[in-house]
CSV table of C-alpha atoms and ligand atoms in Angstrom, one decimal:
chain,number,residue,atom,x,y,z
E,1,UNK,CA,100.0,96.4,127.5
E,2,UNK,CA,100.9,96.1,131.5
E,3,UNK,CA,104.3,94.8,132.4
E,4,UNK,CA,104.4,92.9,135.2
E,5,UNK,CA,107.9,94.5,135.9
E,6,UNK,CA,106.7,97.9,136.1
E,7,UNK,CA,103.9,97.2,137.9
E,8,UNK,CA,106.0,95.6,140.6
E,9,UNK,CA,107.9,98.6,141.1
E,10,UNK,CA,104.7,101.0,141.1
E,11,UNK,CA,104.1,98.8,144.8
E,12,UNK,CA,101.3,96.2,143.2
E,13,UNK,CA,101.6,93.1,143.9
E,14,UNK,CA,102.2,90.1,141.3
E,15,UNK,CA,101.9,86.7,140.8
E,16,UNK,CA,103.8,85.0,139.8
E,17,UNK,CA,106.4,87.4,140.8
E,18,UNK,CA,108.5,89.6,137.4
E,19,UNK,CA,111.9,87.9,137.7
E,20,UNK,CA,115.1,89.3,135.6
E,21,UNK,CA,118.7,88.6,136.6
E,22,UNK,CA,121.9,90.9,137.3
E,23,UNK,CA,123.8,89.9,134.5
E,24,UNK,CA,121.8,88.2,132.0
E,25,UNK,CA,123.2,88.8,129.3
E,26,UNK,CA,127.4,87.6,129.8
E,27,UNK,CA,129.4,84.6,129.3
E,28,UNK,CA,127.5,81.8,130.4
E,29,UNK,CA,125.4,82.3,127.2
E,30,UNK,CA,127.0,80.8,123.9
E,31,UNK,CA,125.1,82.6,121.7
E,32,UNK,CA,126.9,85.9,123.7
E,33,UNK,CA,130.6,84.4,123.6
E,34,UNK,CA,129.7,83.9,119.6
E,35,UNK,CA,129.0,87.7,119.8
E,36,UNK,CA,131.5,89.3,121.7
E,37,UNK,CA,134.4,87.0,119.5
E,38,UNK,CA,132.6,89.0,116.5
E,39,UNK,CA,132.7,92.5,118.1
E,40,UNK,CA,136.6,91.7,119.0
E,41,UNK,CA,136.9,93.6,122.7
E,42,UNK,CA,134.2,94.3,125.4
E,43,UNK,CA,134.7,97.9,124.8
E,44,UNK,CA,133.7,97.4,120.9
E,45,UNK,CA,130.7,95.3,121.6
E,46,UNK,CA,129.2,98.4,124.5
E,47,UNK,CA,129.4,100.8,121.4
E,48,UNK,CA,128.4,98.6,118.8
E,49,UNK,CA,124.0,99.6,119.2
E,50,UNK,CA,123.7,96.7,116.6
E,51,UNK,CA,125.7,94.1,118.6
E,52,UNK,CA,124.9,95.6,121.9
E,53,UNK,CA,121.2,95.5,121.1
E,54,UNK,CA,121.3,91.6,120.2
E,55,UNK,CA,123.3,91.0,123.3
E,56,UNK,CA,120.7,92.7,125.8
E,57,UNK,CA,117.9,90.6,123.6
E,58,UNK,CA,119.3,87.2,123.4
E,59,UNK,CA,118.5,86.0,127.3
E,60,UNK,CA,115.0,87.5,126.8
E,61,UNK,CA,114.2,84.9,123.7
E,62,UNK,CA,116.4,82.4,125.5
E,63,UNK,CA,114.2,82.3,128.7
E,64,UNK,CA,111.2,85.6,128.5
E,65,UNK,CA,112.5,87.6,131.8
E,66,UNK,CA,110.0,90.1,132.3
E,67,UNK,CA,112.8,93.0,132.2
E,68,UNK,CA,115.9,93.5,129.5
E,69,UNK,CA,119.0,95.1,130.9
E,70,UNK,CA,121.1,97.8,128.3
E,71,UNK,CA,123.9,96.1,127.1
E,72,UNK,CA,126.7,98.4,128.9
E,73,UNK,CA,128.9,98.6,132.0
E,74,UNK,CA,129.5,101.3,134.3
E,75,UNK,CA,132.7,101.8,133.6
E,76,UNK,CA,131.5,103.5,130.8
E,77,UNK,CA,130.9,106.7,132.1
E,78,UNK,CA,134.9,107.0,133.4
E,79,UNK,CA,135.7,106.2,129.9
E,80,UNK,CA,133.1,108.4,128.1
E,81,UNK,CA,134.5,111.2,130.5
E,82,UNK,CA,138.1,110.8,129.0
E,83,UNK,CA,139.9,108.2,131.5
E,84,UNK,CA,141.6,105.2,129.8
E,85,UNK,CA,139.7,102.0,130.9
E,86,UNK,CA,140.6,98.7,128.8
E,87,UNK,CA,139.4,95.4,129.3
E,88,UNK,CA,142.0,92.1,129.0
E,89,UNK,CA,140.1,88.8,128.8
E,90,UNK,CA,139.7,87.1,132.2
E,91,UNK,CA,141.6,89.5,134.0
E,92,UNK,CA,138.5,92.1,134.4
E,93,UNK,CA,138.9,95.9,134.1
E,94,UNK,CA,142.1,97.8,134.0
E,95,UNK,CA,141.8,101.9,134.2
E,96,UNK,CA,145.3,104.8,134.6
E,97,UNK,CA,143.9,105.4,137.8
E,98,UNK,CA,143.5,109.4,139.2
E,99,UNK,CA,144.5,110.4,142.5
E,100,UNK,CA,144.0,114.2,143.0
E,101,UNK,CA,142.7,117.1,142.2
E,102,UNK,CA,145.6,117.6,138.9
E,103,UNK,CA,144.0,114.4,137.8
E,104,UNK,CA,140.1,115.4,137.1
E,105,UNK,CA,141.4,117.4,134.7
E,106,UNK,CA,140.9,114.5,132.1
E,107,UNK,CA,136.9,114.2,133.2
E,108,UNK,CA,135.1,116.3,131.0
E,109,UNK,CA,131.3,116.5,131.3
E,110,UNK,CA,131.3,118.3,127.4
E,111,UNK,CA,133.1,114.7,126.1
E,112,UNK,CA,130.0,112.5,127.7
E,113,UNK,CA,127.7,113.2,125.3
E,114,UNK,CA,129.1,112.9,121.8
E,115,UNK,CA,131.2,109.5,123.6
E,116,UNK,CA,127.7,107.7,124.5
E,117,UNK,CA,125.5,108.4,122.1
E,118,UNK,CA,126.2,104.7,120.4
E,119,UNK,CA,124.5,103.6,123.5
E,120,UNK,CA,121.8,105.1,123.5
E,121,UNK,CA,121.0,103.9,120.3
E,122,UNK,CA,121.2,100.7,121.6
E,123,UNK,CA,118.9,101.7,124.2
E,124,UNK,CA,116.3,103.0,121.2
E,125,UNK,CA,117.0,99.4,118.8
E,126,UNK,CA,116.5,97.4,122.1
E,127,UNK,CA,113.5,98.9,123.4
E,128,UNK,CA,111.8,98.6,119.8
E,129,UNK,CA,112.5,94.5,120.0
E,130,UNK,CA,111.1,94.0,123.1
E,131,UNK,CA,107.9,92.1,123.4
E,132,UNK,CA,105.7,93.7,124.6
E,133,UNK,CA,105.3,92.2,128.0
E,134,UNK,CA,109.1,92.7,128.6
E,135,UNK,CA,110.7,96.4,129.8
E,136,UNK,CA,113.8,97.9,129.6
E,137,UNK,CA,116.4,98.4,132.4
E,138,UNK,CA,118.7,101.6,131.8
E,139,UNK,CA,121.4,101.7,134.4
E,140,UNK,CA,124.4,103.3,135.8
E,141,UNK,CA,126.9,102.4,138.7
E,142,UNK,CA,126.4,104.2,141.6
E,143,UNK,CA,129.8,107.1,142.2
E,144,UNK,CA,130.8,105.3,145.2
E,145,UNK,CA,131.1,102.2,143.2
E,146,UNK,CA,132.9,104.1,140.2
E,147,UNK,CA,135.3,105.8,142.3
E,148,UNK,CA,136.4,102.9,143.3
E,149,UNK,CA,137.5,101.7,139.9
E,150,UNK,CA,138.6,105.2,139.0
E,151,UNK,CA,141.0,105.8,141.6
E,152,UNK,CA,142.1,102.1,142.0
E,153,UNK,CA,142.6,101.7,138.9
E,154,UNK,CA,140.6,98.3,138.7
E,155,UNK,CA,138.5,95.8,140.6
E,156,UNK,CA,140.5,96.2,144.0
E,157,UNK,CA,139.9,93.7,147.4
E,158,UNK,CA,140.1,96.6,150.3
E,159,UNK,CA,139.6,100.0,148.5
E,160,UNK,CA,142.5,101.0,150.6
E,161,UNK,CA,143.3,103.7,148.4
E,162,UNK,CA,140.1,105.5,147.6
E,163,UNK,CA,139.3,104.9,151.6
E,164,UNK,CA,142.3,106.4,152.7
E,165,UNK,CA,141.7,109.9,150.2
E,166,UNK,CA,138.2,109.7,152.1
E,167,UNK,CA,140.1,110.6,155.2
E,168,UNK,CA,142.9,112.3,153.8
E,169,UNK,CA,142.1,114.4,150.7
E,170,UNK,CA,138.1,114.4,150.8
E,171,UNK,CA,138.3,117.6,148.6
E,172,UNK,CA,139.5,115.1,146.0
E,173,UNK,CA,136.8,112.7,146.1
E,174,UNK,CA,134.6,115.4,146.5
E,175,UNK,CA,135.2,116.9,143.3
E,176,UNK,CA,135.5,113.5,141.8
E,177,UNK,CA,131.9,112.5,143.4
E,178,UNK,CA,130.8,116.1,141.6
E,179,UNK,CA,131.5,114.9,137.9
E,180,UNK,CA,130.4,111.4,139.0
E,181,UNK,CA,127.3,112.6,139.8
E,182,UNK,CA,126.3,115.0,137.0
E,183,UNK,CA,127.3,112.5,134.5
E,184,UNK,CA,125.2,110.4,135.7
E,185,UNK,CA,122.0,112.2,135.7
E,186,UNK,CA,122.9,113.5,132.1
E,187,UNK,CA,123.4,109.9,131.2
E,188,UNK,CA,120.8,108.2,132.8
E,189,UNK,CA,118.8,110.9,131.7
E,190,UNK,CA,119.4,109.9,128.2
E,191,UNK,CA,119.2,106.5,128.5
E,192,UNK,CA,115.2,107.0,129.8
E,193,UNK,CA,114.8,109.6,126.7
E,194,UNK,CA,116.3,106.9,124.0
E,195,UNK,CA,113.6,104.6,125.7
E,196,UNK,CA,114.6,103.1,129.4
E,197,UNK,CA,111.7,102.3,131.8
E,198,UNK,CA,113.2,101.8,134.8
E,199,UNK,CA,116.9,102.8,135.7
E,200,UNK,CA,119.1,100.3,138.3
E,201,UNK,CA,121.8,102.0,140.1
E,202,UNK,CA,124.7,99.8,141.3
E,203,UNK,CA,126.7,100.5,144.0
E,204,UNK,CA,128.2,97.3,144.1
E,205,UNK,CA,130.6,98.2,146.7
E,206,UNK,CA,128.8,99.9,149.5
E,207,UNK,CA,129.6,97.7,152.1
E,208,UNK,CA,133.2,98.4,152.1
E,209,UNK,CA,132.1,101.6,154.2
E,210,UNK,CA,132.2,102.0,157.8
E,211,UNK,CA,128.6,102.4,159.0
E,212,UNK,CA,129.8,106.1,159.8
E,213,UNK,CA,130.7,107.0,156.5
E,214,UNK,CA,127.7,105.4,154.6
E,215,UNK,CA,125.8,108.6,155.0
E,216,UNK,CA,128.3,110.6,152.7
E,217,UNK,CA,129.6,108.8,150.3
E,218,UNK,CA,126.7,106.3,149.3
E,219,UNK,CA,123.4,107.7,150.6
E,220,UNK,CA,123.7,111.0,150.1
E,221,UNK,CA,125.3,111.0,146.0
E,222,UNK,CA,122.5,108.4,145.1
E,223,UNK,CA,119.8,110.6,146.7
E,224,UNK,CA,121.1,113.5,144.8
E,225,UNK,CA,120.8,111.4,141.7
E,226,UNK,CA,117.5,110.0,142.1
E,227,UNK,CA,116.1,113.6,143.2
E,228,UNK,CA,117.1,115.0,139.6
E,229,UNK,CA,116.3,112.3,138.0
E,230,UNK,CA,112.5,111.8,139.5
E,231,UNK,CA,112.9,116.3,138.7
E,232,UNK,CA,113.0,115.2,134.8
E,233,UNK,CA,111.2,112.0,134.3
E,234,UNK,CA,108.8,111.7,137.3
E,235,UNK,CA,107.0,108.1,136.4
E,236,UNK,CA,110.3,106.0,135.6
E,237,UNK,CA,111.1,104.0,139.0
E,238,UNK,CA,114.6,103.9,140.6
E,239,UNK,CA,116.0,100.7,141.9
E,240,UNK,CA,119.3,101.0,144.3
E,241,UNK,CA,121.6,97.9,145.0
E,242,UNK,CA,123.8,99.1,148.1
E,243,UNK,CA,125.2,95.7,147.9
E,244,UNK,CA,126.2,94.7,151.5
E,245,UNK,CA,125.1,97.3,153.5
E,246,UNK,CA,123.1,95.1,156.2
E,247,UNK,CA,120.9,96.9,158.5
E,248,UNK,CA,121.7,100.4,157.3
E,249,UNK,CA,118.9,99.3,154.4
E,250,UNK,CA,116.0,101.3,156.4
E,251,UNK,CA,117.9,104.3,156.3
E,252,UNK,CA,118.7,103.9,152.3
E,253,UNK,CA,115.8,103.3,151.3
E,254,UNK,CA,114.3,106.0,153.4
E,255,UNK,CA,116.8,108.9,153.2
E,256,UNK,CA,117.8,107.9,148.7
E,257,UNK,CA,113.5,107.8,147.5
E,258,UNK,CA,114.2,104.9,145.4
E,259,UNK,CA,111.2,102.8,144.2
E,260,UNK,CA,112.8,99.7,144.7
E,261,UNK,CA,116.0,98.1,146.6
E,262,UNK,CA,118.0,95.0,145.0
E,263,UNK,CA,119.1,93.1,148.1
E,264,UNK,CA,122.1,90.4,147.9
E,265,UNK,CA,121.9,87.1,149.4
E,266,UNK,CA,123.6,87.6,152.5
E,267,UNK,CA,120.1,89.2,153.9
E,268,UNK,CA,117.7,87.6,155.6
E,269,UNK,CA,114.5,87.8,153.7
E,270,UNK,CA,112.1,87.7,156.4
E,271,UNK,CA,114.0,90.8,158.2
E,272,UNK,CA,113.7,92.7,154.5
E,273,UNK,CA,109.6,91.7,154.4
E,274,UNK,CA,109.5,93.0,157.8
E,275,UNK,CA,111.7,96.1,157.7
E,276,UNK,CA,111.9,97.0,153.7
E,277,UNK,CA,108.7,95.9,152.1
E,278,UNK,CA,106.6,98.1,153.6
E,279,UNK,CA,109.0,101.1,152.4
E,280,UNK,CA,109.8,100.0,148.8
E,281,UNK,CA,109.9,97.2,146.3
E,282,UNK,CA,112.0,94.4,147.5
E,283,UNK,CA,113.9,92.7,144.3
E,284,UNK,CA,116.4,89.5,145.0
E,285,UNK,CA,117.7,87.6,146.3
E,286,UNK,CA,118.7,84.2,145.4
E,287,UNK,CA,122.1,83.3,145.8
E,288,UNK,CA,124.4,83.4,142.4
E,289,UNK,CA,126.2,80.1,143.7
E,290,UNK,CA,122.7,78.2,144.2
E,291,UNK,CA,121.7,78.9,140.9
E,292,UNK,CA,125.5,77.6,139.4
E,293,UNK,CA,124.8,74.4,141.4
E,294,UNK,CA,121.4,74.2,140.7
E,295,UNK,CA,119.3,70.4,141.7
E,296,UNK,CA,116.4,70.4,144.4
E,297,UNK,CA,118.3,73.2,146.9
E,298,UNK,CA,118.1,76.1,144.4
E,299,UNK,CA,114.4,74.9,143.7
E,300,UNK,CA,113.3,75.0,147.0
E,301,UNK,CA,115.4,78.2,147.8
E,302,UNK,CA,112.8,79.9,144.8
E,303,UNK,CA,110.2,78.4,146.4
E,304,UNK,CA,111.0,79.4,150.2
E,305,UNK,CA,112.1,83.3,148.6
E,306,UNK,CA,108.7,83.4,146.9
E,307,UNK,CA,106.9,82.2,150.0
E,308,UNK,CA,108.6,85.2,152.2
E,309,UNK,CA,108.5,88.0,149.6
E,310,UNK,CA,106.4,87.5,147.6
E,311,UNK,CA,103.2,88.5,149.6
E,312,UNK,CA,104.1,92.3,149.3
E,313,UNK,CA,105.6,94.0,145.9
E,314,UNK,CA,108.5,92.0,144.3
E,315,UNK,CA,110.5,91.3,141.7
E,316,UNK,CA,112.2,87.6,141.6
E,317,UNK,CA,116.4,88.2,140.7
E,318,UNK,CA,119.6,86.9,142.0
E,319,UNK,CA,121.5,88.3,144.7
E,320,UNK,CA,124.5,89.3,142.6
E,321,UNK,CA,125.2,88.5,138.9
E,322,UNK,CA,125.2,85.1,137.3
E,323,UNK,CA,128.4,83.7,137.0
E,324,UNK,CA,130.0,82.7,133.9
E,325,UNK,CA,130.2,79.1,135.1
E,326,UNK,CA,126.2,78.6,135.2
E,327,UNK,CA,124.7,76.3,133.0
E,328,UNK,CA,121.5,78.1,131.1
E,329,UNK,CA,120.0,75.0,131.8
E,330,UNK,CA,119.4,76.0,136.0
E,331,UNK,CA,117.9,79.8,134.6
E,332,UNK,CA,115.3,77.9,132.2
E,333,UNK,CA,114.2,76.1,135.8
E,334,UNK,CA,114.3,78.6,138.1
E,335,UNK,CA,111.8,80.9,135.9
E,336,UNK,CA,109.4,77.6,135.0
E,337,UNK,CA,109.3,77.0,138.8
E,338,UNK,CA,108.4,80.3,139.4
E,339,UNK,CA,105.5,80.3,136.9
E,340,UNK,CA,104.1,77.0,137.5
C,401,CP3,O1,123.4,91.6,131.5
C,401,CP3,C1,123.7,92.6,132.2
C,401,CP3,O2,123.6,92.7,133.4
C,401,CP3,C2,124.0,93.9,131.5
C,401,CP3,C3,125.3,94.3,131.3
C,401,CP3,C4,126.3,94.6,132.5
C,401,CP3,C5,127.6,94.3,132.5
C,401,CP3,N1,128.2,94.8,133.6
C,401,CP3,C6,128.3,93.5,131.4
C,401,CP3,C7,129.6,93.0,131.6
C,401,CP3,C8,126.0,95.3,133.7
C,401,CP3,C9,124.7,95.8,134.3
C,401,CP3,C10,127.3,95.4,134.4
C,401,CP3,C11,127.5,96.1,135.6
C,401,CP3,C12,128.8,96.1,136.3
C,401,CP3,N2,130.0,96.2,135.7
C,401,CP3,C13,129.0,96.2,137.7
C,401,CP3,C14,127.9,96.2,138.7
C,401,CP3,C15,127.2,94.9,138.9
C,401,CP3,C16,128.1,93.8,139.5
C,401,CP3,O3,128.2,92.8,138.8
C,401,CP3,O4,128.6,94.0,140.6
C,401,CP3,C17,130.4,96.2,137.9
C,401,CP3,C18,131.1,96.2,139.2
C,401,CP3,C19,131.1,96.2,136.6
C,401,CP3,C20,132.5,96.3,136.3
C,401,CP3,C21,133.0,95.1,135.6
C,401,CP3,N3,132.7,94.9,134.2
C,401,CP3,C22,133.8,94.1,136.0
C,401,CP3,C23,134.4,94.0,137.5
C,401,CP3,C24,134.1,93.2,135.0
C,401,CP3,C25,134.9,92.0,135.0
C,401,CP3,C26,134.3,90.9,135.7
C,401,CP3,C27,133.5,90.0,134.8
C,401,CP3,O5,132.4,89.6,135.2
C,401,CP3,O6,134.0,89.7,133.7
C,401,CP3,C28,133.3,93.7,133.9
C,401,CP3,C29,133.2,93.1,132.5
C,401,CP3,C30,131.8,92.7,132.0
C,401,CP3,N4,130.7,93.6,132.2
C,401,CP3,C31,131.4,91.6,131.3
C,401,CP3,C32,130.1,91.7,131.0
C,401,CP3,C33,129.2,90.8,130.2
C,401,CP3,C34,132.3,90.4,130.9
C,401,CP3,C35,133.2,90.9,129.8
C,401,CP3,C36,133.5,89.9,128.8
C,401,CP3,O7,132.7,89.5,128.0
C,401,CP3,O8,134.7,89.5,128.8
């Protein structure tokens, strides 16, 4: 059976276009807040593989997207590692944040394993309930990303802190980038052994670094990733999401190898087809907002995206994830307009 997902990121061309969105599965779905109130925390419904398995299923019956994303976050590799990371409704992540060196201590590789093997057997339950049109997206967040919760402590505005050790104690982040990156190859490695097609890394946060410093501490950790990665699984396609990085795109999709970029909605799409497409699957970008407000502006913005990118090899998703406020309603729309 061909998927139309994976056949987007192999470079051919589809129409209509494979579309999934960041953050499918999540709040705006009733059927996932009835879930989650079942599983009691967020934490408890990531290592529940029965729960967890019905979560990353439910917007695939709901709507068919052509891809299923693992029901996890990427805080769980701080937390599988041995950092305390707890979840209070509304209020977002909360982690005891570490600083220096004396603090990496509690991150052992040895505790990954054993901590995320409920996952994967998610990954294995999920994968078996797909249809068979429909892949499965294995992910992690990129260390740049990570560190910032890690040594924050939480989501944070500036990254003052982390951005100051940068500068000041770069042994520290150093060794913190080391464990970062290990675990995630071991994990993500996993993840495409339980039964992951296609792995997403996030790096949510990229564009909080200086131009100057892109280089070392986003570029350069995600190219080590995907190198050992493509090393043990050589067919299953990479997407990066250096959200907000502008320009500096060219040189992350040239200097990283990944199959495909995720691009957010502040680029402009005809600069991507231009500069991008010709280097590596383009996946976006409509913008999270539109698709909250919905009416004949988000159709037409599907329309003019499809119009621009969709004449080299692409895969129809938001620019960042759907926001709890969305009504289901404007996702059933945007995919029938797309495949009229
Ligand atoms: O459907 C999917 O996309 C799969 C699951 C998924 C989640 N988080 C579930 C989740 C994925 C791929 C993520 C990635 C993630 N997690 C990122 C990178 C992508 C992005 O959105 O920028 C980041 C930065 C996180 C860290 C994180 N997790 C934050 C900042 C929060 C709180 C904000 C929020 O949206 O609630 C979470 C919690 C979280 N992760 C929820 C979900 C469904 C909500 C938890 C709840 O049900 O209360």
């Amino acid at each position: 059976m061909i998927k139309p997902f994976l056949e987007a990121l192999s470079g051919h061309i589809q129409t209509p276009p494979p579309v999934w969105f960041m953050r499918q599965a999540g709040r705006y779905l009733p059927e996932y807040r009835d879930v989650r109130t079942r599983a009691g925390g967020f934490l408890e419904l990531c290592y529940s593989p029965q729960l967890a398995s019905e979560v990353t299923l439910q917007p695939i019956r709901r709507f068919g997207f052509d891809a299923a994303i693992l029901f996890a976050d990427i805080l769980i590799v701080p937390h599988a590692l041995g950092q305390r990371v707890w979840f209070t409704e509304g209020e977002g992540p909360k982690l005891e944040p570490i600083r220096d060196r004396a603090g990496l201590t509690q991150l052992a590789i040895s505790r990954l394993g054993p901590a995320v093997a409920p996952i994967l057997e998610t990954v294995t339950r999920a994968r078996q309930q797909l249809p068979a049109r429909c892949a499965l997206i294995g992910f992690a967040g990129a260390p740049w990303t990570v560190a910032t919760y890690v040594v924050e402590g939480g989501s944070s505005r500036s990254f003052e802190t982390l951005r100051r050790l940068t500068y000041q104690d770069p042994s520290f982040v150093d060794g913190l980038f080391e464990i970062l990156i290990e675990a995630s190859v071991e994990y993500l490695s996993a993840q495409i052994g339980a039964g992951a097609e296609a792995i997403q890394l996030f790096d949510t946060w990229a564009g909080a670094l200086p131009a100057a410093d892109l280089e070392r501490w986003c570029i350069t950790p995600t190219r080590r990733i995907v190198e050992q990665l493509r090393r043990r699984h050589p067919g299953v396609p990479i997407i990066g999401f250096p959200r907000g990085i502008g320009p500096s795109l060219v040189c992350y999709v040239e200097r990283t190898g990944v199959a495909a970029v995720s691009i957010d909605s502040g680029m402009p799409i005809e600069w991507v087809a231009r500069e991008i497409q010709p280097l590596a699957t383009v996946q976006g970008n409509l913008d999270p907002i539109l698709l909250q407000v919905g009416g004949p502006r988000m159709i037409d913005e599907v329309r003019r995206i499809v119009d621009v990118l969709g004449r080299g090899p692409f895969v129809f998703n938001l620019g960042h994830g759907i926001l709890p406020t969305t009504p289901p309603e404007h996702v059933a729309q945007v995919l029938e307009t797309l495949r009229m």
